[in-house]
Each structure stands twice: as C-alpha cells, then as structure tokens.
XYZ file of N, CA and C in Angstrom:
699
model
N 0.787 -1.394 0.132
C -0.196 0.052 -0.037
C 1.090 1.138 -0.101
N 2.295 1.151 -0.051
C 3.130 2.334 0.308
C 3.751 2.333 -1.566
N 3.960 3.703 -1.755
C 4.638 4.318 -3.315
C 5.601 4.797 -2.893
N 6.474 5.246 -3.645
C 7.685 5.969 -3.583
C 7.517 7.298 -4.876
N 7.381 8.665 -4.385
C 6.816 9.561 -5.244
C 8.620 10.468 -5.798
N 8.894 10.434 -6.815
C 9.644 11.364 -7.488
C 9.505 12.629 -7.410
N 10.194 13.713 -7.370
C 10.174 14.994 -7.378
C 11.166 15.748 -8.028
N 10.492 15.956 -9.236
C 11.725 16.454 -10.229
C 12.310 17.899 -10.099
N 13.360 18.356 -10.011
C 13.706 19.591 -9.942
C 14.820 20.081 -10.895
N 14.262 20.914 -11.595
C 14.940 21.657 -12.874
C 16.439 21.964 -12.640
N 17.473 20.775 -13.250
C 18.652 21.259 -13.036
C 19.308 20.893 -11.538
N 18.528 20.197 -10.708
C 18.724 19.941 -9.268
C 18.649 21.282 -8.349
N 17.995 22.180 -8.909
C 17.831 23.655 -8.143
C 16.454 23.715 -7.463
N 16.413 23.921 -6.212
C 15.330 24.300 -5.345
C 15.802 25.454 -4.334
N 14.580 26.715 -4.037
C 14.836 27.418 -2.941
C 14.719 26.796 -1.614
N 15.346 27.821 -0.758
C 15.347 27.289 0.569
C 13.759 27.312 1.185
N 12.990 28.320 0.606
C 11.713 28.080 1.224
C 10.782 27.196 0.552
N 11.158 26.795 -0.760
C 10.370 25.490 -1.071
C 10.831 24.163 -0.616
N 12.467 24.022 0.023
C 12.713 22.791 0.589
C 12.189 22.902 2.129
N 11.940 23.897 2.500
C 11.559 23.916 4.066
C 10.210 23.462 3.944
N 9.575 23.932 2.573
C 8.084 23.426 2.794
C 7.961 22.053 2.424
N 8.833 21.427 1.644
C 8.958 19.845 1.475
C 9.439 19.110 2.735
N 9.969 19.637 3.601
C 10.243 18.994 4.696
C 9.087 18.697 5.257
N 8.085 19.964 5.581
C 7.130 19.650 6.200
C 5.875 18.413 5.608
N 6.336 18.657 4.063
C 5.127 17.492 3.346
C 5.795 16.276 3.826
N 7.059 16.171 3.931
C 7.551 14.663 4.317
C 7.129 14.381 5.725
N 6.968 15.067 6.746
C 6.594 14.686 8.106
C 5.311 14.228 7.694
N 4.347 14.915 6.969
C 3.071 14.527 6.781
C 2.849 12.983 6.031
N 3.507 12.942 4.950
C 3.015 12.151 3.913
C 3.984 10.725 3.875
N 4.881 11.074 4.764
C 6.270 9.886 4.178
C 6.337 9.410 5.673
N 6.134 7.849 5.400
C 6.376 7.066 6.674
C 7.860 7.287 7.471
N 8.639 7.405 6.640
C 10.135 7.682 6.832
C 10.659 9.095 7.121
N 9.651 9.896 6.839
C 9.506 11.450 7.294
C 10.907 11.587 6.885
N 11.242 11.619 5.427
C 12.483 12.361 5.241
C 12.551 12.385 3.521
N 13.340 13.476 2.914
C 13.292 13.104 1.422
C 14.567 12.753 1.416
N 14.733 11.969 0.209
C 16.109 11.222 -0.346
C 16.744 12.318 -1.416
N 18.010 12.381 -1.642
C 18.433 12.983 -2.752
C 18.661 11.519 -3.741
N 18.711 12.063 -5.059
C 18.880 11.171 -6.236
C 19.964 11.255 -6.802
N 20.997 10.302 -7.924
C 21.937 10.762 -8.535
C 21.590 11.391 -9.659
N 20.380 11.524 -10.031
C 19.595 12.354 -11.096
C 19.023 13.787 -10.742
N 19.782 14.345 -9.884
C 19.526 15.708 -9.002
C 18.299 15.797 -8.691
N 17.375 14.878 -8.672
C 16.062 15.096 -8.234
C 15.659 14.693 -6.449
N 14.734 14.939 -6.187
C 14.316 14.253 -4.922
C 13.037 13.007 -4.853
N 13.433 12.261 -3.880
C 12.287 11.019 -3.793
C 11.802 11.067 -2.213
N 10.551 11.069 -2.307
C 9.945 10.902 -1.198
C 8.738 9.286 -1.162
N 9.596 8.685 -0.077
C 9.329 6.975 -0.393
C 8.528 7.007 0.917
N 7.866 5.771 0.922
C 6.890 5.059 1.945
C 5.735 6.475 1.855
N 4.787 6.511 0.886
C 3.620 7.171 0.925
C 2.409 6.483 0.581
N 1.432 6.644 1.410
C 0.416 5.601 1.301
C -0.277 6.004 -0.009
N -0.875 5.244 -0.701
C -1.465 5.466 -2.161
C -2.700 5.995 -1.612
N -3.429 6.110 -0.626
C -4.954 6.842 -0.474
C -4.167 7.930 -0.369
N -3.447 8.583 0.013
C -2.740 10.261 0.355
C -1.977 10.504 -1.193
N -1.997 10.303 -1.924
C -1.741 10.590 -3.421
C -2.171 11.759 -3.751
N -3.542 11.569 -3.570
C -4.051 13.109 -4.730
C -3.796 14.298 -3.424
N -3.739 14.372 -2.398
C -3.736 15.170 -1.307
C -2.015 15.754 -1.354
N -1.453 14.463 -1.678
C 0.190 14.899 -1.863
C 0.226 15.579 -3.017
N -0.066 15.172 -4.131
C 0.039 16.200 -5.275
C -0.581 17.124 -5.239
N -1.425 17.788 -4.599
C -1.960 19.258 -4.292
C -1.193 19.590 -3.673
N -0.288 19.328 -2.808
C 0.703 20.118 -1.815
C 1.646 20.454 -2.597
N 2.176 19.192 -3.542
C 3.764 19.401 -4.398
C 3.190 20.714 -5.589
N 1.818 20.580 -5.979
C 1.716 21.542 -6.988
C 1.955 22.746 -6.106
N 1.122 22.801 -5.160
C 1.285 24.330 -4.370
C 2.794 24.601 -4.336
N 3.553 23.838 -4.002
C 5.181 24.234 -3.423
C 6.449 24.229 -4.914
N 5.895 23.310 -5.606
C 6.958 23.301 -6.964
C 6.142 23.515 -7.958
N 5.080 23.385 -8.302
C 4.296 23.739 -9.146
C 3.973 22.258 -10.178
N 3.094 22.271 -11.120
C 2.728 20.853 -11.352
C 4.133 20.247 -12.487
N 5.156 21.055 -13.019
C 5.950 20.413 -13.618
C 7.206 19.536 -12.812
N 6.568 19.378 -11.372
C 7.376 18.573 -10.511
C 6.875 16.819 -10.218
N 5.776 16.680 -11.201
C 5.385 15.542 -11.100
C 5.071 14.842 -12.579
N 5.664 15.795 -13.682
C 5.588 15.451 -14.941
C 6.842 15.649 -15.377
N 6.919 14.853 -16.724
C 8.471 15.192 -17.533
C 8.322 16.387 -18.498
N 9.411 17.096 -18.022
C 9.270 18.270 -19.289
C 10.544 18.133 -19.822
N 11.187 18.541 -21.203
C 12.138 18.978 -21.952
C 13.493 19.064 -20.706
N 13.280 20.052 -20.039
C 14.235 20.403 -19.240
C 15.142 19.366 -18.205
N 13.880 18.531 -18.149
C 14.215 17.481 -16.942
C 14.690 16.336 -17.605
N 14.872 16.476 -18.937
C 15.863 15.315 -19.500
C 17.527 15.514 -19.418
N 17.768 16.654 -18.554
C 18.984 17.060 -18.508
C 19.687 16.598 -17.111
N 20.962 16.536 -17.454
C 21.409 16.583 -15.709
C 22.932 17.260 -15.929
N 23.323 18.497 -14.977
C 24.554 19.231 -15.451
C 25.217 19.364 -14.007
N 26.208 19.544 -14.447
C 27.515 20.521 -13.040
C 26.791 21.856 -13.353
N 27.297 22.599 -12.522
C 27.365 23.863 -12.284
C 27.983 24.670 -13.516
N 28.880 24.118 -13.756
C 29.956 24.789 -14.780
C 30.203 25.996 -14.956
N 30.884 26.676 -15.799
C 31.905 28.061 -15.439
C 31.158 29.048 -14.555
N 29.863 28.860 -14.371
C 29.146 29.841 -13.438
C 29.596 29.650 -11.961
N 29.779 28.507 -11.412
C 30.615 28.874 -10.158
C 31.970 28.003 -9.917
N 32.555 27.122 -11.180
C 33.328 26.304 -10.994
C 34.880 26.789 -11.599
N 35.911 27.069 -10.813
C 36.977 27.480 -11.613
C 37.679 26.470 -12.710
N 37.174 25.168 -12.864
C 37.484 24.599 -13.786
C 36.744 24.580 -14.868
N 35.537 25.445 -14.736
C 34.828 24.792 -16.176
C 35.152 25.757 -17.207
N 34.649 25.231 -18.115
C 35.405 25.817 -19.623
C 33.728 26.481 -20.113
N 32.939 25.638 -19.795
C 31.725 25.874 -20.461
C 30.359 26.201 -19.606
N 29.162 26.901 -19.939
C 28.168 27.323 -18.871
C 27.135 26.471 -19.105
N 27.472 25.162 -18.366
C 26.773 23.843 -18.558
C 25.027 24.097 -18.315
N 24.739 24.648 -17.413
C 23.251 24.844 -16.973
C 22.828 26.108 -18.109
N 23.365 26.744 -18.535
C 22.894 27.640 -19.661
C 22.400 27.186 -20.853
N 23.680 26.281 -21.359
C 23.569 25.357 -22.325
C 22.368 24.308 -22.172
N 21.922 23.750 -21.090
C 20.995 23.112 -20.930
C 19.304 23.568 -21.107
N 19.421 24.641 -20.506
C 18.313 25.582 -20.652
C 18.010 25.808 -22.292
N 19.130 26.351 -22.891
C 18.841 26.613 -24.302
C 18.172 25.410 -24.844
N 18.761 24.185 -24.813
C 18.438 23.311 -25.376
C 17.477 22.568 -25.283
N 16.958 22.760 -23.819
C 15.449 22.505 -23.579
C 14.393 23.149 -24.244
N 14.697 24.472 -24.180
C 13.970 25.484 -24.721
C 13.519 25.218 -26.244
N 14.833 24.431 -27.088
C 14.614 24.264 -28.616
C 14.047 22.909 -28.756
N 14.182 22.192 -27.713
C 13.468 20.799 -27.695
C 12.006 21.000 -27.660
N 11.521 21.720 -26.767
C 10.193 22.101 -26.720
C 9.432 22.969 -27.850
N 10.547 23.816 -28.291
C 9.958 24.466 -29.422
C 9.889 23.438 -30.634
N 10.416 22.646 -30.731
C 10.517 21.780 -31.866
C 9.462 20.751 -31.925
N 8.527 20.292 -30.675
C 7.840 19.510 -30.439
C 8.296 18.151 -30.438
N 9.576 17.989 -29.774
C 10.019 16.485 -29.801
C 9.135 16.028 -28.784
N 8.752 14.693 -29.371
C 7.702 13.717 -28.957
C 8.152 13.659 -27.369
N 7.065 13.451 -26.188
C 7.771 13.232 -24.601
C 7.958 11.868 -24.573
N 7.690 11.191 -25.412
C 8.064 9.644 -25.364
C 9.402 9.258 -25.908
N 9.953 9.957 -26.406
C 11.158 10.245 -27.405
C 11.977 11.383 -26.096
N 11.535 11.888 -25.337
C 12.379 12.767 -24.403
C 12.699 11.941 -23.153
N 11.995 11.053 -23.016
C 11.885 10.376 -21.638
C 12.460 9.158 -21.784
N 12.899 8.848 -23.241
C 14.034 7.761 -23.777
C 15.295 8.099 -23.812
N 15.527 9.389 -23.608
C 17.208 9.885 -23.423
C 17.229 10.417 -22.100
N 18.547 10.608 -21.798
C 19.084 10.997 -20.451
C 20.669 11.554 -20.951
N 20.478 12.857 -20.993
C 21.386 14.064 -21.631
C 22.248 14.470 -20.544
N 23.338 14.316 -20.276
C 24.218 14.864 -19.267
C 25.231 15.768 -19.803
N 25.502 17.085 -19.274
C 26.138 17.892 -19.561
C 27.203 18.471 -18.453
N 28.696 18.547 -18.799
C 29.339 18.823 -17.849
C 30.541 19.858 -18.565
N 30.692 21.098 -17.783
C 31.177 22.207 -18.110
C 32.714 21.796 -18.640
N 33.593 20.888 -18.343
C 34.764 20.594 -18.365
C 34.774 19.063 -18.695
N 36.086 18.678 -18.885
C 36.360 16.742 -19.096
C 35.968 16.382 -17.607
N 35.965 16.936 -16.327
C 36.017 16.301 -15.508
C 34.164 15.786 -15.208
N 33.854 14.977 -14.624
C 32.714 14.422 -14.646
C 31.562 14.431 -13.773
N 31.925 15.648 -13.197
C 30.686 15.718 -12.104
C 29.431 15.833 -12.588
N 29.064 16.332 -13.835
C 28.066 16.006 -14.380
C 27.237 14.798 -14.925
N 28.581 13.473 -14.704
C 28.289 12.207 -15.226
C 27.884 12.323 -16.641
N 28.530 13.234 -17.211
C 28.489 12.712 -18.868
C 29.118 11.408 -19.420
N 29.929 10.722 -19.147
C 29.834 9.556 -19.768
C 29.174 8.378 -19.659
N 28.254 8.820 -18.683
C 27.355 7.714 -18.677
C 26.011 8.109 -19.055
N 25.722 9.096 -19.810
C 24.478 9.812 -20.580
C 24.220 9.341 -21.644
N 23.058 8.777 -22.011
C 22.405 8.259 -22.980
C 23.305 9.348 -24.202
N 23.082 10.815 -24.328
C 23.845 11.777 -24.522
C 24.885 12.410 -23.779
N 26.103 12.327 -24.102
C 26.948 12.856 -22.957
C 27.523 14.101 -23.507
N 27.960 15.268 -22.910
C 28.554 16.294 -23.148
C 29.498 16.875 -22.339
N 30.710 17.633 -22.710
C 31.444 17.863 -21.685
C 32.513 19.229 -22.848
N 32.514 20.449 -21.748
C 32.792 21.492 -22.401
C 34.614 21.289 -22.917
N 34.713 22.159 -23.703
C 36.081 22.229 -24.442
C 35.995 23.678 -25.105
N 37.582 23.828 -25.568
C 37.741 25.418 -26.108
C 37.916 24.584 -27.997
N 37.556 25.325 -28.653
C 37.855 24.781 -30.129
C 38.190 25.816 -30.827
N 39.440 25.784 -31.366
C 40.240 27.014 -31.904
C 39.856 27.209 -33.480
N 38.873 28.679 -33.603
C 38.804 29.015 -34.904
C 39.441 29.831 -35.478
N 40.407 29.800 -36.256
C 41.673 30.668 -36.445
C 42.627 31.186 -35.570
N 42.765 32.282 -34.852
C 43.419 32.562 -33.796
C 42.592 33.057 -32.487
N 41.073 32.404 -32.460
C 40.582 32.996 -31.626
C 39.898 31.107 -31.120
N 39.388 31.325 -29.880
C 38.851 29.861 -28.970
C 37.174 30.136 -29.217
N 36.583 28.915 -29.607
C 35.021 29.002 -29.676
C 34.983 28.017 -28.507
N 33.694 28.709 -27.138
C 33.301 27.411 -26.633
C 32.578 26.125 -27.267
N 32.771 25.151 -26.931
C 32.537 23.717 -27.569
C 32.381 22.718 -26.406
N 31.444 21.646 -27.098
C 31.254 20.698 -26.350
C 31.588 19.571 -27.104
N 32.208 18.410 -26.608
C 32.387 17.421 -27.220
C 31.392 16.119 -26.707
N 30.651 15.383 -27.812
C 29.846 14.627 -27.723
C 30.090 13.265 -27.737
N 29.213 12.494 -26.610
C 29.508 10.978 -26.537
C 28.210 10.393 -26.616
N 27.982 9.392 -27.425
C 27.071 8.557 -27.594
C 27.178 7.123 -27.149
N 25.916 6.355 -27.026
C 26.056 4.771 -27.133
C 26.469 4.421 -25.375
N 26.161 5.278 -24.238
C 26.512 4.670 -22.864
C 25.456 3.914 -22.671
N 25.673 2.800 -21.922
C 24.471 2.094 -21.427
C 24.721 1.522 -20.026
N 23.745 1.837 -19.287
C 24.030 1.302 -17.808
C 22.918 0.073 -17.588
N 23.268 -1.008 -16.923
C 22.530 -2.051 -16.295
C 23.595 -3.137 -15.788
N 23.267 -3.872 -15.236
C 24.139 -5.093 -14.729
C 24.401 -5.960 -15.902
N 25.670 -6.009 -15.959
C 26.496 -6.929 -17.438
C 26.455 -6.316 -18.639
N 25.827 -5.208 -18.622
C 25.847 -4.330 -19.887
C 26.199 -2.793 -19.920
N 27.027 -2.569 -18.536
C 27.446 -1.326 -18.767
C 28.307 -0.781 -19.600
N 28.416 0.291 -20.210
C 29.644 0.875 -20.832
C 29.729 2.320 -20.939
N 30.856 3.139 -21.134
C 30.870 4.298 -21.159
C 30.111 4.730 -22.521
N 29.985 5.775 -22.747
C 29.989 6.630 -24.173
C 30.999 6.523 -25.180
N 30.714 6.625 -26.398
C 32.072 6.722 -27.234
C 32.049 8.243 -27.794
N 33.196 8.238 -28.295
C 33.376 10.188 -28.550
C 32.883 9.973 -30.145
N 31.920 10.675 -30.298
C 31.589 11.275 -32.016
C 31.506 12.199 -32.581
N 32.217 13.316 -31.916
C 32.574 14.406 -32.718
C 32.566 15.666 -31.610
N 32.694 16.838 -32.156
C 32.579 18.293 -31.366
C 31.559 19.187 -31.910
N 30.986 19.851 -31.411
C 30.329 21.058 -31.664
C 30.392 22.343 -31.191
N 30.174 23.601 -31.539
C 30.332 24.808 -30.689
C 29.080 24.764 -30.186
N 29.302 25.592 -29.124
C 28.564 25.618 -27.787
C 27.146 26.046 -28.489
N 27.107 27.143 -29.413
C 25.748 27.760 -29.593
C 25.155 26.794 -30.752
N 25.646 25.722 -31.371
C 25.138 24.972 -32.134
C 24.311 23.808 -31.480
N 24.855 23.662 -30.297
C 24.089 22.474 -29.401
C 22.773 22.412 -29.518
N 22.016 23.143 -29.124
C 20.548 23.367 -29.382
C 19.829 22.452 -30.565
N 20.478 23.118 -31.998
C 20.019 22.517 -32.992
C 20.660 21.325 -33.340
N 21.987 20.566 -32.863
C 22.367 19.432 -32.810
C 21.116 18.291 -32.035
N 20.830 18.781 -30.952
C 19.913 17.885 -29.920
C 18.566 17.738 -30.843
N 18.019 18.701 -31.206
C 16.971 18.802 -32.084
C 16.980 17.920 -33.336
N 17.943 17.945 -33.772
C 18.386 17.004 -34.997
C 18.497 15.530 -34.392
N 19.359 15.207 -33.809
C 19.736 13.758 -32.857
C 18.107 13.315 -32.532
N 17.395 13.984 -31.288
C 16.195 13.386 -31.396
C 15.079 13.324 -32.270
N 15.012 14.201 -33.445
C 14.292 14.049 -34.206
C 14.681 12.582 -35.190
N 16.027 12.148 -35.444
C 16.463 11.392 -36.376
C 16.158 10.160 -35.509
N 16.295 10.017 -33.824
C 15.904 8.984 -33.231
C 14.419 8.646 -33.185
N 13.628 9.807 -33.039
C 12.525 9.640 -33.205
C 11.735 8.744 -34.523
N 12.244 9.369 -35.588
C 12.008 8.862 -36.695
C 12.306 7.434 -37.208
N 13.346 7.012 -36.463
C 14.012 5.622 -36.906
C 14.112 4.554 -35.659
N 13.311 4.859 -34.807
C 13.447 4.007 -33.399
C 12.590 2.966 -33.926
N 12.891 1.806 -33.300
C 11.809 0.682 -33.042
C 10.794 0.779 -32.313
N 9.362 0.322 -32.001
C 8.734 0.521 -30.680
C 9.467 0.332 -29.448
N 9.478 1.290 -28.912
C 9.827 1.114 -27.310
C 11.509 0.911 -27.263
N 12.036 1.112 -28.599
C 13.800 1.132 -28.389
C 14.289 2.148 -27.743
N 15.156 1.719 -26.742
C 16.124 2.661 -26.130
C 17.157 3.153 -27.117
N 17.729 4.476 -26.613
C 18.459 4.923 -27.536
C 19.884 4.073 -27.820
N 20.450 3.627 -26.250
C 21.550 2.809 -26.394
C 21.114 1.533 -27.578
N 20.250 0.877 -27.743
C 19.581 -0.252 -28.513
C 19.700 0.354 -30.094
N 19.180 1.749 -30.206
C 18.944 1.926 -31.280
C 20.507 2.591 -31.724
N 21.392 3.180 -31.117
C 22.812 3.251 -31.227
C 23.750 2.163 -31.695
N 23.276 0.862 -31.210
C 23.887 -0.404 -31.238
C 23.630 -0.999 -32.683
N 21.844 -0.869 -32.971
C 21.618 -1.040 -34.249
C 22.169 -0.354 -35.501
N 22.206 0.899 -35.420
C 22.571 1.949 -36.308
C 24.493 2.182 -36.522
N 25.036 2.039 -35.080
C 26.325 2.287 -35.109
C 26.614 3.512 -35.523
N 27.996 3.880 -34.940
C 28.655 5.518 -34.885
C 28.347 6.065 -35.820
N 28.435 5.157 -37.257
C 28.661 6.071 -38.742
C 27.188 6.683 -39.022
N 26.435 6.017 -38.580
C 24.748 6.720 -38.714
C 24.987 8.334 -37.890
N 25.714 8.478 -37.229
C 25.611 9.892 -36.588
C 26.474 10.905 -36.875
N 27.657 10.534 -37.583
C 28.558 11.307 -38.258
C 27.981 12.640 -39.047
N 27.098 11.930 -40.075
C 26.566 13.380 -40.760
C 25.584 14.029 -40.361
N 24.939 13.752 -39.005
C 23.996 14.620 -38.156
C 25.048 15.861 -37.653
N 26.342 15.251 -36.991
C 27.096 16.208 -35.689
C 27.683 16.969 -37.148
N 28.074 16.537 -38.291
C 28.859 17.118 -39.308
C 28.061 18.465 -39.849
N 26.911 18.449 -39.687
C 26.034 19.693 -39.916
C 26.066 20.679 -39.042
N 26.586 20.606 -37.929
C 26.977 21.624 -36.791
C 28.225 21.844 -36.315
N 29.120 21.629 -37.056
C 30.655 21.619 -36.733
C 30.984 22.988 -36.888
N 30.480 24.048 -37.839
C 31.155 24.932 -38.457
C 30.957 25.975 -37.570
N 31.878 26.919 -37.561
C 31.679 28.038 -36.829
C 31.888 29.411 -37.755
N 31.072 30.471 -37.615
C 31.397 31.637 -38.656
C 32.480 32.159 -37.996
N 33.126 32.931 -38.991
C 34.216 33.946 -38.878
C 34.097 35.076 -37.481
N 34.809 35.474 -36.930
C 34.530 36.083 -35.621
C 33.952 37.494 -36.223
N 34.345 37.840 -37.418
C 33.835 39.389 -37.821
C 32.352 39.254 -38.098
N 31.733 38.066 -38.572
C 30.450 37.737 -38.964
C 29.396 37.773 -37.835
N 29.791 37.009 -36.762
C 29.360 37.065 -35.696
C 30.263 36.652 -34.377
N 30.414 37.897 -33.720
C 31.101 37.610 -32.371
C 30.693 37.191 -31.123
N 29.312 37.078 -31.300
C 28.482 36.836 -30.339
C 29.009 35.049 -30.262
N 29.266 34.605 -31.101
C 28.962 33.328 -31.433
C 30.582 32.696 -30.367
N 31.430 33.702 -30.128
C 32.606 33.474 -29.312
C 32.469 33.956 -28.026
C-alpha cells in the first residue's frame, strides 16, 4: 500500500523556501519522514500511502508547481554548475541545458522520445555532471577557429547502464556551444523517426552504429568567422 514519489527539480535547483515546505510535506506524508536525494539531481519521497496521493499531489503543485510530477524537456538534462561557479569549468553547462530544452520544446519533440534519452552536460572534461554515462553525454572544451577560441562541447553517444551491460559513451565529435541546441533537435528527430517500438537510445545506437550519427554532427560543426558573428565566440 506504499509508493515512492519522485520530485523533479529542474537542474537540481530548489529555493530554501520550497525545501522548507517539502520538509513539512515529508513529515506529513512519508512514513520515514525524510526526503532522499537521487543521482539524477531530483528528490524522492518514499513510503507514501497510495490513499494519500491526491492530497500529496495538491501540496506538491502548491510548493513546486505541476512540472515537479511530470516530465518536461528540461528534466531530460543533468548538469554540473559549469563555469558559472566552478574554476575548472570551460562552458556554462546549465545555460546550455536551458537553451537546449527550450529548443526541444519549440521543436515539438515527442514526450516519449524525451523520456527515452538521458542528456548529461559537464562544463569541462571532469565528470561531475556524469557525462560518460549519459545516453547523450556532453563536456565542455575550447575549439580553435583561426586565432580565436570558441566554447564547444565534445559529444559522447551510446552509453549503457545495467547489470552486465554497462559501458561508457563513445566519442562522436565536437560542436560549438551555440550549435548545441540545433544538434540535439536533429539527434532526437532522427531517433524519433527511425527508432523501433519502445527502443532505447542505447539499442538504437547499437543497431545503427556510430557512422549513422556522423552526418548529423557534421551539419553543426562549422563556426562563422569572428567578424561575422562575435557573439558566437
């Protein structure tokens, strides 16, 4: 008669006021009277009676809004804090995630397709954002164009998690940071159009092979000259 309720936090962020309110909710609705933090930057409320779910949903909607209990484009992303606060960061990982999520929402990517991928972004080659195990893993780098450096992301594909099947993502290429949203829209359109019924992205990757993805990445690798678009840099 008990269930566990995941609470989705966009990029793991929550205000202290909301967290304080959630502590009160945990006291009322959870038999263990606590919140658990998860590896995907969300919270988990365990041992909730099924008969209390409607009342709990109303409280969560009041504190966090309806997006906390449904999947949105932004909730397909896990990121580190990136260069916004980290001295090792090369790129603004959370800004990239927001820009990509907005592009995916605007492109009308099917919700089932979004739920079938797990996009992890790191602002540098370190793995605080867990990019090596993401369905689509991205980590910050600097790409030289002429005499200037462009913020860029290296792309990993094909990671798989599960007993006896775990593997890290394979390097697929690199794209300038400004082209990352368009790349992800293309990748997910391709996945949606060509996946089998219920096929996971890792299975899709195995069936198609890395060569299938190279043309998609190639469309997004070029950077304009600095004089044509300084903001790109």
